[in-house]
Coordinates of N, CA and C and ligand atoms in Angstrom, one line a residue:
M1 N 138.4 39.5 -34.8 CA 138.0 38.4 -34.1 C 136.5 37.9 -34.8
K2 N 136.3 36.7 -34.9 CA 135.2 36.2 -35.3 C 134.2 36.4 -34.4
T3 N 132.9 36.9 -35.0 CA 131.8 37.0 -34.1 C 131.2 36.0 -33.1
I4 N 131.1 35.9 -31.9 CA 130.6 34.9 -31.1 C 129.4 35.3 -30.5
D5 N 128.4 34.3 -30.5 CA 127.1 34.6 -30.0 C 127.2 34.4 -28.5
L6 N 127.2 35.4 -27.8 CA 127.4 35.0 -26.3 C 126.3 34.6 -25.6
K7 N 125.1 34.8 -26.2 CA 123.9 34.3 -25.5 C 123.9 32.9 -25.9
K8 N 124.5 32.4 -27.0 CA 124.3 30.7 -27.5 C 125.3 30.2 -26.5
L9 N 126.5 30.9 -26.2 CA 127.6 30.3 -25.3 C 126.9 30.2 -24.0
R10 N 126.2 31.0 -23.5 CA 125.5 30.9 -22.3 C 124.7 29.7 -22.0
K11 N 123.9 29.6 -23.1 CA 122.9 28.4 -23.1 C 123.7 27.2 -23.1
E12 N 124.9 27.2 -23.8 CA 125.5 25.8 -23.9 C 126.2 25.4 -22.6
M13 N 126.7 26.7 -21.9 CA 127.4 26.3 -20.5 C 126.2 26.0 -19.6
E14 N 125.1 26.3 -19.6 CA 124.1 25.9 -18.7 C 123.7 24.5 -18.9
K15 N 123.8 24.3 -20.3 CA 123.5 22.7 -20.4 C 124.8 21.7 -19.8
E16 N 125.8 22.3 -20.1 CA 127.0 21.3 -19.9 C 127.3 21.2 -18.4
Q17 N 126.9 22.5 -17.6 CA 127.5 22.4 -16.1 C 126.5 22.2 -15.3
T18 N 126.9 22.0 -13.9 CA 125.9 21.9 -13.0 C 125.7 23.4 -12.6
A19 N 124.5 23.3 -11.7 CA 123.8 24.7 -11.6 C 124.9 25.6 -10.9
K20 N 125.7 25.0 -9.9 CA 126.6 25.7 -9.2 C 127.7 26.2 -10.1
R21 N 128.3 25.4 -10.9 CA 129.5 25.8 -11.8 C 129.0 26.9 -12.8
Y22 N 127.7 26.8 -13.3 CA 127.1 27.6 -14.1 C 127.1 29.1 -13.5
E23 N 126.5 29.0 -12.3 CA 126.6 30.2 -11.4 C 127.8 30.9 -11.3
H24 N 128.9 30.1 -11.1 CA 130.2 30.6 -11.0 C 130.7 31.1 -12.4
T25 N 130.5 30.4 -13.4 CA 130.7 30.8 -14.9 C 130.3 32.4 -15.1
L26 N 129.0 32.4 -14.9 CA 128.4 33.8 -15.1 C 129.2 34.8 -14.1
S27 N 129.5 34.5 -13.0 CA 130.4 35.6 -12.2 C 131.4 35.8 -12.5
V28 N 132.1 34.8 -13.1 CA 133.5 35.0 -13.6 C 133.4 35.9 -14.7
A29 N 132.3 35.6 -15.7 CA 132.2 36.5 -16.9 C 132.1 38.0 -16.8
Y30 N 131.2 38.1 -15.7 CA 130.8 39.6 -15.3 C 131.9 40.3 -14.5
T31 N 132.7 39.4 -13.6 CA 133.7 40.1 -12.9 C 134.9 40.3 -13.9
A32 N 135.1 39.5 -15.0 CA 136.1 39.7 -15.7 C 135.7 41.0 -16.7
A33 N 134.8 41.1 -17.0 CA 134.1 42.2 -17.8 C 134.3 43.6 -17.1
S34 N 134.1 43.4 -15.6 CA 134.1 45.0 -15.0 C 135.7 45.1 -14.8
L35 N 136.5 44.1 -14.6 CA 137.9 44.3 -14.6 C 138.4 44.9 -15.8
A36 N 137.9 44.4 -17.1 CA 138.5 44.7 -18.3 C 138.1 46.3 -18.7
M37 N 136.7 46.7 -18.2 CA 136.5 48.1 -18.2 C 137.5 49.1 -17.7
V38 N 138.0 48.6 -16.3 CA 138.8 49.4 -15.6 C 140.2 49.5 -16.1
H39 N 140.6 48.2 -16.6 CA 141.9 48.2 -17.1 C 142.1 48.3 -18.7
D40 N 141.2 48.8 -19.3 CA 141.3 49.1 -20.7 C 141.5 47.8 -21.6
E41 N 140.8 46.8 -21.2 CA 140.9 45.7 -22.1 C 139.5 45.5 -22.8
D42 N 139.2 44.6 -23.7 CA 138.0 44.5 -24.6 C 137.1 43.8 -23.7
T43 N 136.1 44.3 -23.5 CA 134.9 43.6 -22.6 C 134.4 42.5 -23.1
E44 N 134.3 42.5 -24.4 CA 133.6 41.4 -25.1 C 134.6 39.9 -25.0
K45 N 135.8 40.3 -25.1 CA 136.7 39.2 -25.1 C 136.8 38.6 -23.6
A46 N 136.7 39.5 -22.8 CA 136.6 39.1 -21.2 C 135.5 38.3 -20.9
L47 N 134.2 38.7 -21.5 CA 133.2 37.9 -21.4 C 133.1 36.5 -22.0
I48 N 133.7 36.4 -23.2 CA 133.8 35.1 -23.8 C 134.7 34.2 -22.9
A49 N 135.9 34.8 -22.5 CA 136.8 34.0 -21.8 C 136.3 33.6 -20.5
G50 N 135.5 34.3 -19.8 CA 134.8 34.1 -18.5 C 133.9 33.0 -18.8
M51 N 133.1 33.2 -19.8 CA 131.8 32.3 -19.9 C 132.4 30.9 -20.4
L52 N 133.6 30.8 -21.1 CA 134.1 29.5 -21.4 C 135.1 28.8 -20.5
H53 N 135.7 29.6 -19.6 CA 137.1 29.2 -18.9 C 136.9 27.7 -18.1
D54 N 135.6 27.5 -17.7 CA 135.5 26.3 -17.1 C 134.6 25.2 -18.1
C55 N 134.5 25.5 -19.2 CA 133.6 24.5 -20.3 C 134.0 23.2 -20.2
A56 N 135.0 22.8 -19.6 CA 135.5 21.3 -19.4 C 135.6 20.9 -17.8
K57 N 135.1 21.7 -17.0 CA 135.2 21.4 -15.5 C 134.2 20.3 -15.1
C58 N 133.3 20.2 -15.9 CA 132.3 19.0 -15.4 C 132.5 17.8 -16.1
I59 N 133.6 17.5 -16.8 CA 134.2 16.4 -17.3 C 134.8 15.6 -16.3
E60 N 134.6 14.3 -16.1 CA 135.4 13.8 -15.0 C 136.9 13.5 -15.4
G61 N 137.7 13.4 -14.5 CA 139.3 13.4 -14.6 C 139.6 12.4 -15.7
K62 N 139.2 10.9 -15.5 CA 139.6 10.0 -16.5 C 139.3 10.5 -17.8
K63 N 138.2 11.2 -18.1 CA 137.6 11.5 -19.5 C 138.6 12.6 -20.0
L64 N 139.0 13.5 -19.2 CA 139.9 14.4 -19.5 C 141.3 13.9 -20.0
V65 N 141.7 13.1 -19.2 CA 142.9 12.3 -19.8 C 142.8 11.9 -21.2
S66 N 141.7 11.1 -21.3 CA 141.4 10.4 -22.7 C 141.1 11.3 -23.6
I67 N 140.5 12.6 -23.5 CA 140.3 13.6 -24.5 C 141.7 14.1 -24.9
C68 N 142.6 14.3 -24.0 CA 144.1 14.8 -24.3 C 144.9 13.7 -25.1
K69 N 144.8 12.3 -24.8 CA 145.4 11.4 -25.5 C 144.9 11.4 -26.9
K70 N 143.6 11.3 -27.0 CA 143.0 11.1 -28.4 C 143.3 12.4 -29.2
N71 N 143.5 13.6 -28.7 CA 143.6 14.8 -29.5 C 145.1 15.2 -29.3
N72 N 146.0 14.4 -29.1 CA 147.5 14.8 -29.0 C 147.9 16.0 -28.1
L73 N 146.9 16.3 -27.1 CA 147.3 17.4 -26.3 C 148.4 16.8 -25.1
E74 N 149.4 17.5 -25.0 CA 150.6 17.0 -24.2 C 150.2 17.2 -22.8
M75 N 150.4 16.2 -21.9 CA 150.2 16.2 -20.4 C 151.5 16.0 -19.7
S76 N 151.7 16.7 -18.7 CA 152.7 16.4 -17.7 C 152.3 15.3 -16.7
E77 N 153.3 14.7 -16.0 CA 152.8 13.7 -14.9 C 152.0 14.3 -14.0
I78 N 152.3 15.5 -13.6 CA 151.4 16.1 -12.5 C 150.0 16.4 -13.0
E79 N 149.9 16.8 -14.3 CA 148.4 17.1 -14.9 C 147.9 15.8 -15.1
M80 N 148.5 14.7 -15.2 CA 147.7 13.4 -15.5 C 147.2 13.0 -13.9
K81 N 148.2 13.2 -12.9 CA 147.8 12.8 -11.7 C 146.7 13.9 -11.0
N82 N 146.6 14.9 -11.5 CA 145.5 15.8 -11.1 C 144.5 16.3 -12.2
P83 N 144.0 15.5 -12.8 CA 143.2 16.1 -14.2 C 142.1 17.1 -13.9
S84 N 141.5 16.7 -12.7 CA 140.3 17.7 -12.8 C 140.6 19.1 -12.3
A85 N 141.7 19.2 -11.5 CA 142.3 20.7 -11.0 C 142.9 21.3 -12.4
L86 N 143.8 20.3 -12.9 CA 144.6 21.0 -14.0 C 144.2 20.8 -15.4
L87 N 143.9 19.8 -15.8 CA 143.6 19.3 -17.2 C 142.3 20.2 -17.7
H88 N 141.5 20.6 -17.0 CA 140.3 21.2 -17.3 C 140.5 22.5 -18.2
A89 N 141.5 23.0 -17.7 CA 141.8 24.3 -18.3 C 142.4 24.0 -19.8
K90 N 143.3 23.2 -19.9 CA 143.7 22.8 -21.2 C 142.9 22.2 -22.2
V91 N 141.9 21.3 -21.7 CA 140.8 20.7 -22.7 C 139.8 21.8 -22.7
G92 N 139.6 22.8 -21.8 CA 138.6 23.9 -22.0 C 139.3 24.7 -23.0
S93 N 140.6 25.1 -23.2 CA 141.0 25.8 -24.2 C 140.8 25.1 -25.6
Y94 N 141.1 23.8 -25.7 CA 140.8 23.0 -26.9 C 139.5 23.2 -27.3
Y95 N 138.5 23.1 -26.4 CA 137.1 23.0 -26.7 C 136.6 24.3 -27.1
A96 N 137.2 25.3 -26.6 CA 136.9 26.7 -26.8 C 137.1 26.9 -28.4
K97 N 138.1 26.4 -28.8 CA 138.5 26.6 -30.3 C 137.7 25.4 -31.1
E98 N 137.7 24.2 -30.9 CA 137.0 23.2 -31.8 C 135.5 23.1 -31.6
K99 N 135.1 23.4 -30.3 CA 133.6 23.0 -30.2 C 132.9 24.5 -30.2
Y100 N 133.5 25.5 -29.8 CA 132.7 26.9 -29.5 C 133.1 28.0 -30.6
G101 N 134.1 27.4 -31.3 CA 134.4 28.3 -32.5 C 135.1 29.6 -32.2
V102 N 136.0 29.6 -30.8 CA 136.9 30.6 -30.5 C 138.1 30.7 -31.6
T103 N 138.6 31.9 -32.1 CA 139.6 31.9 -32.8 C 140.8 32.8 -32.2
D104 N 140.3 33.6 -31.4 CA 141.1 34.6 -30.7 C 142.3 33.9 -29.8
E105 N 143.5 34.0 -30.2 CA 144.5 33.4 -29.4 C 144.7 33.9 -28.1
D106 N 144.4 35.1 -27.7 CA 144.4 35.6 -26.5 C 143.5 34.9 -25.4
I107 N 142.3 34.9 -26.0 CA 141.1 34.2 -25.3 C 141.5 32.6 -25.1
L108 N 142.0 32.0 -26.0 CA 142.4 30.6 -25.8 C 143.5 30.4 -24.8
Y109 N 144.5 31.3 -24.9 CA 145.8 31.2 -23.7 C 145.0 31.5 -22.5
A110 N 144.0 32.5 -22.2 CA 143.7 32.9 -21.0 C 142.9 31.6 -20.4
I111 N 142.1 30.9 -21.3 CA 141.6 29.7 -20.7 C 142.5 28.7 -20.4
Q112 N 143.5 28.5 -21.2 CA 144.4 27.4 -21.0 C 145.3 27.5 -19.7
Y113 N 145.4 28.8 -19.4 CA 146.3 29.1 -18.1 C 145.7 29.7 -16.9
H114 N 144.3 29.6 -17.0 CA 143.5 30.1 -15.9 C 143.6 29.6 -14.6
T115 N 144.2 28.4 -14.5 CA 144.5 27.7 -13.2 C 145.8 28.0 -12.6
T116 N 146.9 27.8 -13.6 CA 148.2 28.0 -13.1 C 148.8 29.5 -13.4
G117 N 148.2 30.0 -14.1 CA 148.8 31.3 -14.7 C 149.9 30.9 -15.4
R118 N 151.0 31.7 -16.0 CA 152.2 31.5 -16.7 C 153.0 32.8 -16.6
P119 N 154.2 32.7 -16.8 CA 155.1 34.1 -16.7 C 154.5 34.9 -17.8
D120 N 154.6 36.2 -17.4 CA 154.6 37.3 -18.7 C 153.2 37.1 -19.4
M121 N 152.1 37.1 -18.7 CA 150.7 37.0 -19.1 C 150.3 38.3 -19.6
S122 N 149.3 38.0 -20.8 CA 148.6 39.3 -21.3 C 147.7 39.8 -20.2
R123 N 147.4 41.0 -20.5 CA 146.3 41.6 -19.6 C 145.0 40.8 -19.5
L124 N 144.5 40.3 -20.8 CA 143.4 39.2 -20.6 C 143.5 38.2 -19.8
E125 N 144.7 37.6 -20.1 CA 145.0 36.5 -19.2 C 144.9 36.7 -17.7
K126 N 145.5 37.8 -17.4 CA 145.5 38.2 -15.9 C 144.1 38.5 -15.3
I127 N 143.3 39.2 -16.3 CA 142.0 39.5 -15.9 C 141.2 38.2 -15.5
L128 N 141.3 37.2 -16.4 CA 140.5 36.0 -16.1 C 141.1 35.3 -15.0
Y129 N 142.3 35.1 -14.8 CA 143.0 34.4 -13.7 C 142.5 35.1 -12.4
I130 N 142.3 36.5 -12.2 CA 141.9 37.1 -11.2 C 140.5 37.0 -10.9
A131 N 139.6 37.1 -12.0 CA 138.2 37.2 -11.9 C 137.9 35.8 -11.3
D132 N 138.4 34.8 -11.8 CA 138.1 33.2 -11.4 C 138.4 33.1 -9.9
Y133 N 139.3 33.8 -9.2 CA 139.6 33.9 -7.9 C 138.5 34.5 -7.1
M134 N 138.2 36.0 -7.6 CA 137.7 36.8 -6.6 C 136.1 37.0 -7.0
E135 N 135.6 36.3 -8.0 CA 134.1 36.5 -8.1 C 133.2 36.4 -6.9
P136 N 132.1 37.1 -6.9 CA 131.4 37.2 -5.7 C 130.8 36.1 -5.0
G137 N 130.8 34.9 -5.9 CA 130.4 33.6 -5.2 C 131.5 32.9 -4.4
R138 N 132.7 33.2 -4.6 CA 133.7 32.7 -3.9 C 133.7 33.1 -2.3
K139 N 133.7 32.2 -1.4 CA 133.5 32.5 -0.1 C 134.9 32.1 0.8
H140 N 135.6 31.2 0.3 CA 136.5 30.5 1.3 C 138.0 31.0 1.0
A141 N 138.2 31.5 0.0 CA 139.8 31.9 -0.5 C 140.2 32.9 0.6
A142 N 141.6 32.9 0.6 CA 142.2 33.8 1.6 C 142.2 35.2 1.0
N143 N 142.1 36.3 2.0 CA 142.2 37.6 1.6 C 141.5 38.2 0.7
L144 N 140.2 37.6 0.5 CA 139.3 38.1 -0.6 C 139.1 39.5 -0.6
A145 N 138.7 40.0 0.5 CA 138.2 41.7 0.5 C 139.5 42.4 0.0
Q146 N 140.7 42.1 0.4 CA 142.1 42.6 0.0 C 142.1 42.7 -1.6
I147 N 142.0 41.5 -2.0 CA 142.3 40.9 -3.3 C 141.3 41.6 -4.3
R148 N 140.1 41.8 -3.8 CA 138.9 42.4 -4.5 C 139.0 43.9 -4.9
K149 N 139.8 44.7 -3.9 CA 140.0 46.2 -4.1 C 141.3 46.3 -4.9
M150 N 142.3 45.4 -4.7 CA 143.6 45.4 -5.3 C 143.4 45.3 -6.9
A151 N 142.5 44.4 -7.2 CA 142.3 44.0 -8.6 C 141.9 45.1 -9.5
Y152 N 141.2 45.9 -8.8 CA 140.9 47.2 -9.7 C 142.0 48.3 -9.8
Q153 N 143.1 48.0 -9.2 CA 144.3 49.0 -9.1 C 145.3 48.6 -9.6
D154 N 145.8 47.3 -9.5 CA 147.2 46.7 -9.8 C 147.1 45.3 -10.1
L155 N 147.1 45.0 -11.5 CA 146.9 43.5 -11.8 C 148.0 42.7 -11.4
D156 N 149.4 43.1 -11.4 CA 150.5 42.3 -11.2 C 150.6 42.0 -9.8
K157 N 150.3 43.1 -8.8 CA 150.4 42.9 -7.5 C 149.3 41.9 -7.1
T158 N 148.0 42.0 -7.6 CA 147.0 41.2 -7.3 C 147.4 39.8 -7.6
L159 N 147.9 39.5 -8.9 CA 148.4 38.0 -9.1 C 149.4 37.4 -8.2
L160 N 150.4 38.2 -7.9 CA 151.3 37.8 -6.8 C 150.6 37.3 -5.6
K161 N 149.8 38.2 -5.2 CA 149.0 38.0 -3.9 C 148.2 36.5 -3.9
I162 N 147.6 36.4 -5.1 CA 146.9 35.1 -5.2 C 147.7 34.1 -5.4
L163 N 148.7 34.0 -6.2 CA 149.8 33.1 -6.1 C 150.2 32.6 -5.0
E164 N 150.6 33.6 -4.1 CA 151.3 33.3 -2.7 C 150.2 32.6 -1.9
D165 N 148.8 33.2 -1.9 CA 147.7 32.4 -1.2 C 147.6 31.1 -1.8
T166 N 147.5 30.7 -3.1 CA 147.4 29.5 -3.8 C 148.3 28.6 -3.4
L167 N 149.7 28.9 -3.4 CA 150.6 28.0 -3.0 C 150.6 27.7 -1.6
A168 N 150.3 28.8 -0.7 CA 150.3 28.4 0.7 C 149.0 27.6 1.0
Y169 N 148.0 27.4 0.3 CA 146.8 26.7 0.4 C 147.2 25.3 -0.2
L170 N 147.9 25.2 -1.2 CA 148.2 23.8 -1.8 C 149.2 23.0 -0.8
Q171 N 149.9 23.7 -0.2 CA 151.1 23.3 0.8 C 150.2 22.5 2.0
T172 N 148.9 23.1 2.2 CA 148.2 22.4 3.4 C 147.4 21.3 2.9
T173 N 147.4 20.8 1.5 CA 146.8 19.7 0.9 C 147.7 18.8 0.6
D174 N 147.3 17.5 0.0 CA 148.2 16.7 -0.6 C 148.4 16.8 -2.1
D175 N 147.8 17.7 -2.6 CA 147.9 18.1 -4.1 C 149.2 18.5 -4.6
Q176 N 149.6 18.0 -5.6 CA 151.0 18.4 -6.1 C 150.9 19.8 -6.7
I177 N 152.1 20.4 -6.5 CA 152.1 21.7 -7.2 C 152.6 21.5 -8.7
D178 N 152.2 22.2 -9.7 CA 152.5 22.2 -10.9 C 153.7 23.2 -11.1
D179 N 154.7 22.8 -12.0 CA 155.8 23.5 -12.2 C 155.3 25.0 -12.7
M180 N 154.1 25.2 -13.6 CA 153.9 26.4 -14.1 C 153.3 27.4 -13.1
T181 N 152.7 26.6 -11.9 CA 152.3 27.6 -10.7 C 153.5 28.3 -10.3
L182 N 154.4 27.3 -9.9 CA 155.7 28.0 -9.3 C 156.5 29.1 -10.3
K183 N 156.6 28.4 -11.5 CA 157.2 29.5 -12.3 C 156.6 30.7 -12.5
T184 N 155.2 30.9 -12.5 CA 154.3 31.9 -12.6 C 154.7 32.8 -11.3
Y185 N 154.7 32.1 -10.1 CA 154.8 32.9 -8.8 C 156.3 33.5 -8.8
N186 N 157.3 32.7 -9.2 CA 158.6 33.3 -9.3 C 158.8 34.6 -10.3
Y187 N 157.9 34.4 -11.3 CA 158.2 35.5 -12.3 C 157.4 36.8 -11.7
Y188 N 156.3 36.7 -11.1 CA 155.7 38.0 -10.6 C 156.3 38.5 -9.3
R189 N 157.0 37.4 -8.6 CA 157.7 37.9 -7.4 C 159.0 38.9 -7.8
N190 N 159.7 38.3 -8.8 CA 160.8 39.0 -9.4 C 160.4 40.4 -9.7
I191 N 159.2 40.4 -10.5 CA 158.8 41.9 -11.1 C 158.6 42.5 -10.0
S192 N 157.9 42.1 -8.8 CA 157.6 43.0 -7.8 C 158.9 43.6 -7.0
L193 N 160.0 43.0 -7.3 CA 161.2 43.3 -6.5 C 162.0 44.4 -7.3
Q194 N 161.6 44.4 -8.7 CA 162.4 45.5 -9.4 C 162.2 46.8 -9.3
Ligands
LIG201 O1 138.0 25.6 -11.9 P1 137.7 26.5 -10.7 O2 137.6 25.7 -9.4 O3 136.9 27.7 -10.8 O4 139.2 27.2 -10.3 P2 140.6 26.9 -10.9 O5 140.7 26.5 -12.4 O6 141.6 28.1 -10.5 O7 141.0 25.6 -10.3 C1 141.1 25.8 -8.9 C2 141.9 24.7 -8.3 O8 143.3 24.5 -8.8 C3 142.3 25.4 -6.8 O9 141.8 24.6 -5.8 C4 143.7 25.4 -6.8 C5 144.2 24.3 -7.8 N1 145.6 24.7 -8.4 C6 146.1 25.9 -8.8 N2 147.4 25.5 -9.0 C7 147.6 24.3 -8.8 C8 146.4 23.7 -8.2 N3 146.2 22.4 -7.9 C9 147.4 21.5 -8.0 N4 147.3 20.3 -8.0 N5 148.5 22.1 -8.5 C10 148.9 23.4 -8.9 O10 149.9 23.9 -9.3
LIG202 FE1 138.9 26.6 -13.5
LIG203 FE1 136.5 28.9 -12.5

């Protein structure tokens, strides 16, 4: 993996993001690193993925759509209709590569799928997805205490719980559910039944 200057990334995120988002970014990076320590993942990769996962979150929805069009990044109808929630992950992964020099595919996929997950995620992908949900600054998500304990014991079980809670939450809103979120849920539910 090409060496990435984490300190430099941190400064760039501080510049790109609102104070609140930057605080979340740091929390996700360190939470991901602590999960990486327990689950034998590369802590450096976890830090980079955490630091960059929301690098496109402070770009407004319309701009995210135009960035995708300009750079031939495919968009589904649901992504186009919910750009801020869904496209920041895709554009974030694109920026991680093109703007911040990340070449490691595992990190790029972890960023790309940090919002919806995907079936058969790598260990790093799971760690980022979970860290994003459970970082200490999160206050309103469901079952946080249980999820924070579980995350240090069983990544797949934790993923399933978060996916269940996310789907339940989305059903209380007008937001459309992305196919990938459903596919991920079904995949990890099936695994839990085996
Ligand atoms: O960017 P963050 O706020 O840190 O976290 P995130 O990237 O996980 O995005 C969070 C939001 O994305 C959260 O409110 C749930 C939402 N989300 C997850 N799956 C779907 C979704 N939103 C829609 N519309 N459809 C989904 O399938
Ligand atoms: Fe995000
Ligand atoms: Fe996030």
